[in-house]
């Protein structure tokens, strides 16, 4: 029974009596709220409780499709486990959406009822796990915003099944439940009618309200307009806007043309329909006296003040030669990532406007071309997908990554044959998932991306045979065919419906279909850029559109690791960062958008991340050049951090130092560095300035401009930088040993300790005479300090380690102040100077011997069962050393596929009563078992990741 558990009583004491009282966080009461600053979401806890419960009860006044979509995957897992649930909602004000009720009826394990005769406002979630109950009660209804965005207050408490609060809650639920109506198809037909009548009444109210015709700049546009004006004030006549699809780039250009006072304007796009849309947008912003016209096809409005044209039209000499070079005082080039093409260059070279504005969502070109230089490297404003979602400029989305179907025993892969891709079983599976995850309204306006033309046409044909109105559009389709398909899928005409557009080679960009409410990916992810472009087709806001459903069928694709890069906007290419994002689900997504993977798909992505080589020279060179293009100069390591680009540590790992990588890429222009300076720079870059320990990096920063740094001053600087470090004899010796490279057994007399201060030697001073040594050393230690501080902010600090961060055995040796790196002698654990780090690979390889398959496992998030090496007894010296250690740390990684780094779980206390001698299975070799009590509870997402199969 829970009430007999001493940790439960301690948790109650912490939660209700004294917050400083040590206890297990698992059972403490918690205030659940949504806070984007700390990435807290009510949804995170709700999902966690659902996935671990044995029964659940929901009581919510309002229920919407957005709220259900956020937990739909979790509910599917409960259905598969046959976990029973009861949901009670209300008809109050007809706010609950009938489509949400209809979706719940798909779950035969859920009893759904609705209160119809009373003002029901109860908002509570109850979960049973064994004899204990977790209860969440507060202000959150089951809506997308309530679970992720709104300022909600909810209290989560744990109680035993015999407790009064549990009994009261269950009685109150059943009382309301018995008086509520059963939701079935008959009720839904009735409720759909009264809900529709209410919605029509609301629309009449809106239609009768005064029409506000003036369009105002949004927050992003106002900032961009200010930046554009400031650039012109300092004499700049070119600028680039980087802005996600759907965030109002065209309106922004119209606002700026008005701000600039443009008299003659040229707007260049790559399709006529975009030119027409842009002209209509400008018409609602600029002075009505200005004449706006098209220059495309048969329309030759060359006399207009503002001309909207396609690149295909304006690049013909007979068209552009009609205008003097300085005729247009303002030129806008849309989709600017295309400007390196000869056609665009011809126009840019010919015209000389007073101001040239480029606009694109994706300036990073995969062909290595530099578009930034065309605009003098002036980026006036940048807003990426996640920023736009944060600012509520785009429609929120619910992404579902699901395992693609096996056909004839073969999982869909990059090499799948056509008959696999269009197999009837796969077609049925796609339809089933499309209908299960559904849309916000129950009306389907779906865009499906395929990998090949024959697949696209074949699937559309099969869908039509089964009664789902579909069409295939490829690069061979005419402009009229595309327009007609878009018109039909956006239309409300019940006599000519179109539910699915299958496409390949087109619609990645440059098309506006705001009412698309479902995007299905039936192709491997070839690049994060294309993934975002395809997502973007459905992210535009539209009237009555609540969210976008994205269904991604993930097969055995080698590029699956690109999925988290695209979804979360993480361009660091850091594997640990990608794993952490996947494991946290929707926690780090802005707004009410969610990411959901089924268990098999999540493992596929983890495997893809493990196998992927994310630091090939080709990829590193590409990312280096992309940032160089943007900056207009060779980037430094800190620039990558500043602009949220690739983790610059990958360059160091590849070349030994960032300087070496730059020298390899740039070739000529580098003054030769002496062998000693180069060796020291490389050693400091690789062994000292990796962001895992900050003391040496800070001391190097101080020594760069001072010959001597007194210990007292150094201590003050450590405090100022919030680097908690005990400057004692051991730690000072460790700092010196590291800076003099004794730790890595490459001793060099660079820094000495004299008269209570650190002094740089003549050898280090000689190195500092080289400008490249100074430049890249400074960049190296600044990177290290920034990286350390960033990690420190998101984890608990424990004796030099940040709990939850990853460390190699070598890092651990250095942080523990050991005089030399002895990583090669650490076989699972090592005790030295009373400190014992224990390293555990949670999922043992099938190839290891029976004597090394140790029985290491989590009992819960605060308790770990650990085993010594085989052939050890209680009397073994190394076992006694572990028992008598004054510091014991636990480091865990999921599998060898992760590499050589381990997650630090912090200090542990050995349960003395748990120490026992036993034998290994199979071999019967003696082994000693321990129970570790962790001082820091393992983060839920990390815990789930480590223990998952």
Coordinates of N, CA and C in Angstrom, one line a residue, residues 218 220-221 243-255 359 393-394 540:
X218 N 2.2 43.2 -38.5 CA 2.3 42.4 -37.3 C 3.6 42.6 -36.6
X220 N 6.4 40.9 -36.2 CA 7.5 40.6 -37.1 C 7.8 41.7 -38.1
X221 N 6.7 42.1 -38.8 CA 6.8 43.1 -39.9 C 7.2 44.4 -39.3
X243 N 12.1 34.6 -44.0 CA 10.9 34.5 -43.3 C 10.1 33.2 -43.7
X244 N 9.7 32.5 -42.7 CA 9.0 31.2 -42.9 C 7.7 31.4 -43.8
X245 N 7.4 30.4 -44.6 CA 6.2 30.5 -45.4 C 5.0 30.8 -44.5
X246 N 4.2 31.7 -45.0 CA 2.9 32.1 -44.2 C 3.1 33.2 -43.2
X247 N 4.2 33.8 -43.1 CA 4.4 34.8 -42.1 C 4.3 36.3 -42.7
X248 N 3.8 36.4 -43.9 CA 3.5 37.7 -44.4 C 4.6 38.4 -45.1
X249 N 5.5 37.7 -45.8 CA 6.6 38.4 -46.5 C 6.1 39.4 -47.6
X250 N 5.0 39.0 -48.3 CA 4.5 39.9 -49.4 C 3.9 41.1 -48.8
X251 N 3.1 41.0 -47.7 CA 2.6 42.2 -47.1 C 3.8 43.1 -46.5
X252 N 4.8 42.4 -46.0 CA 5.9 43.2 -45.5 C 6.6 44.0 -46.6
X253 N 6.8 43.4 -47.8 CA 7.4 44.2 -48.9 C 6.5 45.3 -49.3
X254 N 5.1 45.1 -49.2 CA 4.2 46.2 -49.5 C 4.3 47.3 -48.5
X255 N 4.4 47.0 -47.2 CA 4.5 48.0 -46.2 C 5.8 48.8 -46.4
X359 N 13.5 38.1 -50.7 CA 12.7 37.4 -49.7 C 12.7 35.9 -49.9
X393 N 1.9 33.2 -35.8 CA 1.7 33.6 -37.2 C 1.3 32.5 -38.1
X394 N 1.5 31.3 -37.6 CA 1.1 30.1 -38.4 C 0.1 29.3 -37.7
X540 N -0.4 27.7 -43.4 CA -1.0 29.0 -43.5 C -2.4 29.0 -42.7

